[in-house]
Short mmCIF file of C-alpha atoms in Angstrom, two decimals:
data_model
loop_
_atom_site.label_atom_id
_atom_site.label_comp_id
_atom_site.label_asym_id
_atom_site.label_seq_id
_atom_site.Cartn_x
_atom_site.Cartn_y
_atom_site.Cartn_z
CA MET A 1 0.00 0.00 0.00
CA ASP A 2 1.07 3.59 -0.64
CA ARG A 3 1.14 6.24 2.10
CA THR A 4 1.92 9.97 2.13
CA ASP A 5 4.84 11.15 4.28
CA ALA A 6 4.50 14.26 6.41
CA GLN A 7 6.85 16.09 4.06
CA GLY A 8 4.60 15.33 1.13
CA PRO A 9 6.38 12.72 -1.10
CA VAL A 10 4.71 9.35 -1.68
CA VAL A 11 6.55 6.34 -0.24
CA THR A 12 5.69 2.86 -1.54
CA SER A 13 5.88 -0.33 0.53
CA ARG A 14 5.00 -2.62 -2.39
CA LEU A 15 7.72 -5.14 -3.36
CA SER A 16 9.09 -5.12 -6.87
CA ARG A 17 8.64 -8.08 -9.18
CA ARG A 18 12.31 -9.07 -8.83
CA GLN A 19 12.08 -8.99 -5.02
CA ARG A 20 8.94 -11.14 -5.05
CA ARG A 21 10.66 -13.62 -7.37
CA ARG A 22 13.70 -13.83 -5.10
CA ILE A 23 11.51 -14.39 -2.04
CA SER A 24 9.54 -17.08 -3.88
CA GLN A 25 12.73 -18.85 -4.96
CA GLY A 26 14.10 -18.66 -1.45
CA ILE A 27 10.96 -20.28 -0.04
CA GLN A 28 11.11 -23.05 -2.64
CA TYR A 29 14.80 -23.76 -1.90
CA ALA A 30 14.04 -23.84 1.82
CA LEU A 31 11.19 -26.30 1.30
CA PHE A 32 13.40 -28.48 -0.89
CA VAL A 33 16.15 -28.58 1.73
CA ALA A 34 13.58 -29.25 4.46
CA VAL A 35 12.17 -32.23 2.53
CA LEU A 36 15.67 -33.65 2.01
CA VAL A 37 16.49 -33.28 5.69
CA LEU A 38 13.16 -34.84 6.68
CA VAL A 39 13.72 -37.83 4.39
CA GLY A 40 17.27 -38.24 5.66
CA VAL A 41 16.16 -38.20 9.28
CA LEU A 42 13.08 -40.41 8.99
CA ALA A 43 14.41 -43.06 6.57
CA ASP A 44 15.69 -46.31 8.02
CA TRP A 45 18.99 -46.40 6.13
CA ASP A 46 20.23 -49.61 7.75
CA ARG A 47 17.13 -51.47 6.64
CA LEU A 48 17.38 -50.05 3.14
CA GLN A 49 21.03 -51.07 2.92
CA ASN A 50 20.23 -54.61 4.04
CA GLN A 51 17.47 -54.92 1.44
CA PHE A 52 18.97 -53.09 -1.55
CA ALA A 53 22.75 -52.92 -1.12
CA GLN A 54 24.19 -56.28 -0.18
CA LYS A 55 27.73 -56.29 -1.56
CA ASP A 56 28.00 -60.06 -1.60
CA LEU A 57 24.86 -60.32 -3.73
CA VAL A 58 26.15 -57.66 -6.12
CA ALA A 59 29.25 -59.74 -6.74
CA GLN A 60 27.10 -62.78 -7.53
CA LEU A 61 25.30 -60.91 -10.34
CA PHE A 62 28.43 -60.53 -12.46
CA PRO A 63 29.24 -61.25 -15.18
CA GLU A 64 25.82 -62.72 -16.12
CA ILE A 65 23.98 -59.42 -15.65
CA ILE A 66 26.22 -57.96 -18.37
CA THR A 67 26.84 -60.93 -20.65
CA ILE A 68 23.21 -62.15 -20.61
CA ALA A 69 20.75 -59.58 -19.23
CA LEU A 70 22.22 -56.33 -20.54
CA ARG A 71 23.29 -57.91 -23.82
CA ASN A 72 19.77 -59.27 -24.46
CA THR A 73 18.23 -55.93 -23.52
CA VAL A 74 20.44 -54.13 -26.04
CA VAL A 75 19.73 -56.75 -28.74
CA TYR A 76 15.96 -56.54 -28.15
CA THR A 77 16.11 -52.74 -28.31
CA ILE A 78 18.23 -52.47 -31.45
CA SER A 79 16.26 -55.13 -33.35
CA GLY A 80 12.93 -53.54 -32.42
CA PHE A 81 14.21 -50.07 -33.34
CA ALA A 82 15.60 -51.24 -36.69
CA PHE A 83 12.36 -52.98 -37.65
CA GLY A 84 10.29 -50.04 -36.43
CA LEU A 85 12.42 -47.54 -38.34
CA VAL A 86 12.00 -49.35 -41.66
CA LEU A 87 8.29 -49.92 -41.15
CA GLY A 88 7.81 -46.39 -39.82
CA LEU A 89 9.40 -44.92 -42.95
CA ILE A 90 7.08 -46.99 -45.15
CA VAL A 91 4.02 -45.97 -43.13
CA ALA A 92 5.09 -42.31 -43.21
CA LEU A 93 5.38 -42.38 -47.01
CA MET A 94 1.98 -44.08 -47.22
CA ARG A 95 0.59 -41.34 -44.95
CA LEU A 96 1.86 -38.71 -47.41
CA SER A 97 0.80 -40.61 -50.52
CA SER A 98 -1.63 -39.13 -53.01
CA VAL A 99 -3.36 -42.54 -53.16
CA ALA A 100 -6.24 -42.40 -50.69
CA PRO A 101 -6.26 -46.13 -49.68
CA TYR A 102 -2.59 -45.87 -48.68
CA ARG A 103 -3.37 -42.89 -46.47
CA TRP A 104 -6.33 -44.70 -44.89
CA VAL A 105 -4.30 -47.81 -44.11
CA ALA A 106 -1.45 -45.77 -42.65
CA SER A 107 -3.81 -43.67 -40.53
CA VAL A 108 -5.60 -46.73 -39.15
CA TYR A 109 -2.30 -48.44 -38.37
CA ILE A 110 -0.94 -45.39 -36.56
CA GLU A 111 -4.08 -44.89 -34.48
CA ILE A 112 -4.33 -48.56 -33.48
CA PHE A 113 -0.72 -49.16 -32.55
CA ARG A 114 -0.34 -45.83 -30.78
CA GLY A 115 -3.51 -46.51 -28.82
CA LEU A 116 -2.68 -50.04 -27.64
CA PRO A 117 -0.18 -50.75 -24.83
CA ALA A 118 3.07 -52.36 -25.95
CA LEU A 119 2.38 -55.26 -23.58
CA LEU A 120 -0.79 -56.21 -25.46
CA ILE A 121 1.06 -56.11 -28.77
CA LEU A 122 3.78 -58.42 -27.45
CA ILE A 123 1.18 -60.85 -26.10
CA PHE A 124 -0.63 -60.74 -29.43
CA VAL A 125 2.59 -61.50 -31.31
CA GLY A 126 3.54 -64.30 -28.94
CA VAL A 127 0.11 -65.94 -28.59
CA ALA A 128 -2.37 -64.81 -31.23
CA VAL A 129 -0.10 -65.09 -34.27
CA PRO A 130 0.73 -68.80 -33.72
CA LEU A 131 -2.97 -69.50 -33.12
CA ALA A 132 -4.04 -67.62 -36.24
CA PHE A 133 -1.39 -69.26 -38.42
CA PRO A 134 -0.81 -72.84 -37.15
CA GLY A 135 2.61 -74.22 -37.92
CA THR A 136 4.02 -70.77 -38.64
CA GLU A 137 7.04 -69.69 -36.62
CA ILE A 138 8.42 -66.19 -36.47
CA PRO A 139 12.07 -66.26 -37.63
CA GLY A 140 14.54 -65.78 -34.82
CA GLY A 141 12.40 -67.31 -32.10
CA THR A 142 12.03 -65.04 -29.08
CA TYR A 143 14.34 -62.43 -30.60
CA GLY A 144 12.17 -62.31 -33.71
CA LYS A 145 8.98 -62.00 -31.65
CA VAL A 146 10.44 -59.15 -29.63
CA ALA A 147 11.70 -57.34 -32.74
CA LEU A 148 8.26 -57.69 -34.32
CA GLY A 149 6.31 -56.67 -31.22
CA LEU A 150 8.43 -53.70 -30.23
CA GLY A 151 8.91 -52.71 -33.87
CA LEU A 152 5.17 -52.58 -34.54
CA VAL A 153 4.66 -50.20 -31.64
CA ALA A 154 7.73 -48.07 -32.42
CA ALA A 155 6.81 -47.81 -36.10
CA ALA A 156 3.51 -46.08 -35.29
CA TYR A 157 5.31 -43.33 -33.38
CA MET A 158 8.28 -43.06 -35.73
CA ALA A 159 5.97 -42.84 -38.74
CA GLU A 160 4.46 -39.62 -37.43
CA THR A 161 7.91 -38.30 -36.51
CA ILE A 162 9.31 -39.06 -39.96
CA ARG A 163 6.22 -37.62 -41.66
CA ALA A 164 6.69 -34.37 -39.74
CA GLY A 165 10.36 -34.33 -40.73
CA ILE A 166 9.56 -34.82 -44.41
CA GLN A 167 7.00 -32.03 -44.32
CA ALA A 168 9.53 -29.77 -42.56
CA VAL A 169 11.91 -29.95 -45.53
CA PRO A 170 11.39 -26.82 -47.67
CA LYS A 171 9.29 -27.50 -50.76
CA GLY A 172 11.94 -25.79 -52.85
CA GLN A 173 14.20 -28.79 -52.31
CA MET A 174 11.81 -31.06 -54.22
CA GLU A 175 11.28 -28.45 -56.93
CA ALA A 176 15.05 -28.04 -57.36
CA ALA A 177 15.55 -31.80 -57.60
CA ARG A 178 12.78 -32.15 -60.16
CA SER A 179 14.25 -29.31 -62.21
CA LEU A 180 17.51 -31.29 -62.37
CA GLY A 181 15.67 -34.19 -63.95
CA PHE A 182 15.09 -36.31 -60.83
CA SER A 183 11.92 -38.37 -60.71
CA HIS A 184 9.67 -37.83 -57.68
CA ALA A 185 10.78 -41.15 -56.12
CA ARG A 186 14.47 -40.50 -56.71
CA ALA A 187 14.18 -36.95 -55.36
CA MET A 188 12.43 -38.29 -52.27
CA VAL A 189 15.10 -40.94 -51.64
CA SER A 190 18.16 -38.86 -52.54
CA VAL A 191 17.18 -35.38 -51.36
CA ILE A 192 14.12 -35.18 -49.11
CA ILE A 193 14.44 -38.22 -46.84
CA PRO A 194 18.12 -37.62 -45.90
CA GLN A 195 17.28 -34.05 -44.90
CA ALA A 196 14.20 -35.23 -43.01
CA PHE A 197 16.24 -37.72 -41.01
CA ARG A 198 18.68 -35.02 -39.97
CA ILE A 199 15.71 -33.08 -38.62
CA VAL A 200 14.15 -35.99 -36.72
CA ILE A 201 17.31 -37.51 -35.20
CA PRO A 202 16.54 -36.11 -31.69
CA PRO A 203 13.00 -37.56 -31.43
CA LEU A 204 14.16 -40.84 -32.97
CA THR A 205 16.91 -41.07 -30.36
CA ASN A 206 14.31 -40.43 -27.70
CA GLU A 207 12.25 -43.29 -29.14
CA LEU A 208 15.31 -45.51 -28.79
CA VAL A 209 15.42 -44.66 -25.07
CA LEU A 210 11.75 -45.54 -24.70
CA LEU A 211 12.24 -48.84 -26.50
CA PHE A 212 15.14 -49.70 -24.23
CA LYS A 213 12.81 -49.42 -21.24
CA ASP A 214 9.90 -51.15 -23.00
CA SER A 215 12.14 -54.17 -23.57
CA SER A 216 11.35 -55.08 -19.95
CA LEU A 217 7.93 -56.28 -21.17
CA VAL A 218 9.63 -59.20 -22.91
CA LEU A 219 9.32 -61.25 -19.72
CA PHE A 220 5.64 -61.87 -20.54
CA LEU A 221 6.65 -63.94 -23.58
CA GLY A 222 7.90 -66.81 -21.43
CA ILE A 223 11.58 -66.44 -22.22
CA THR A 224 14.31 -68.90 -21.25
CA LEU A 225 17.16 -68.25 -18.80
CA ASN A 226 19.56 -67.28 -21.59
CA GLU A 227 16.97 -64.94 -23.13
CA ARG A 228 16.31 -62.92 -19.97
CA GLU A 229 16.64 -59.15 -20.09
CA LEU A 230 17.52 -56.88 -17.17
CA THR A 231 14.14 -56.75 -15.46
CA LYS A 232 13.51 -60.49 -15.65
CA PHE A 233 17.07 -61.20 -14.54
CA GLY A 234 16.73 -58.88 -11.53
CA ARG A 235 13.34 -60.29 -10.53
CA ASP A 236 14.53 -63.89 -10.72
CA LEU A 237 17.61 -63.25 -8.59
CA ALA A 238 15.58 -61.18 -6.12
CA SER A 239 13.15 -64.08 -5.69
CA GLN A 240 15.97 -66.58 -5.22
CA THR A 241 17.83 -64.49 -2.65
CA ALA A 242 14.79 -62.87 -0.95
CA ASN A 243 16.58 -59.56 -1.38
CA SER A 244 16.00 -56.58 -3.70
CA THR A 245 19.67 -55.86 -4.43
CA PRO A 246 19.49 -57.50 -7.90
CA ILE A 247 16.59 -55.23 -8.86
CA LEU A 248 18.57 -52.15 -7.82
CA VAL A 249 21.60 -53.26 -9.83
CA ALA A 250 19.38 -53.95 -12.85
CA GLY A 251 17.97 -50.43 -12.51
CA LEU A 252 21.50 -49.00 -12.45
CA CYS A 253 22.27 -50.88 -15.66
CA TYR A 254 19.27 -49.20 -17.29
CA LEU A 255 20.57 -45.81 -16.16
CA ILE A 256 24.05 -46.54 -17.52
CA VAL A 257 22.48 -46.69 -20.99
CA THR A 258 19.52 -44.28 -20.80
CA VAL A 259 21.27 -41.34 -19.11
CA PRO A 260 23.95 -40.94 -21.82
CA LEU A 261 21.31 -41.38 -24.52
CA SER A 262 19.14 -38.71 -22.90
CA PHE A 263 22.17 -36.41 -22.79
CA VAL A 264 22.73 -37.02 -26.50
CA VAL A 265 19.09 -36.15 -27.20
CA ARG A 266 19.40 -32.84 -25.35
CA ARG A 267 22.61 -31.97 -27.21
CA LEU A 268 21.04 -32.79 -30.57
CA GLU A 269 17.94 -30.72 -29.73
CA ALA A 270 20.11 -27.80 -28.66
CA ARG A 271 22.12 -28.03 -31.87
CA ALA A 272 18.90 -28.13 -33.91
CA ASP A 273 17.59 -25.04 -32.10
CA LYS A 274 20.82 -23.18 -32.87
CA ALA A 275 20.60 -24.17 -36.52
CA LYS A 276 17.16 -22.52 -36.72
#
């Protein structure tokens, strides 16, 4: 509120915007520190250490958690991403096609596979496909099923990402290619798609991170011991030892891969923003 001094000039007691922001930030920092202190005081650290940080159990996890669990997780992720990328490119081109049935099929595919959980798709691939086509086996066994299941889901998202990238390429690029005698297909393959992929590298890398985590759903396919990924491996060892240390170590293995990938995504996005 404003008041008038006896001498006449008006003196204001209202805080400036910068002062209010500093006070607000100070309160938020204080609350954050208070929560940390409260958690540190109330948590039973000895009990947590006994349940999640048994050094002898950590030693028992190696090298199998790397040579089997992490390796399978990486293989599942890369195979699903590769299949999804190829299929996603095809669906994206169908989505942009001048032929109406192609656009309808692509739109239906995208809506269905973006709307269904990845778990249901994996179960469908592992159970429904053999029932629908008796005697038919997916090449690669479990690895083939995982690549197909994860790829079908990833393709729906990557198709929209790639479509947006293609549409972001200036139309003059296609016109210039056609003026040089390129056919529409050759111009798309040689000029437009390479530029589109440079645009969509950050979101595609982010999709790779998501697929790496979704690979944990593979355990519902009834995999063998040598086909276990990180989550299944951690759960099995936790059940055998009646201790959660294997689950914590499996989570750390996920972070070892996802944190650097997330950093790469941020760097690529920052570089793309600078290029604009």
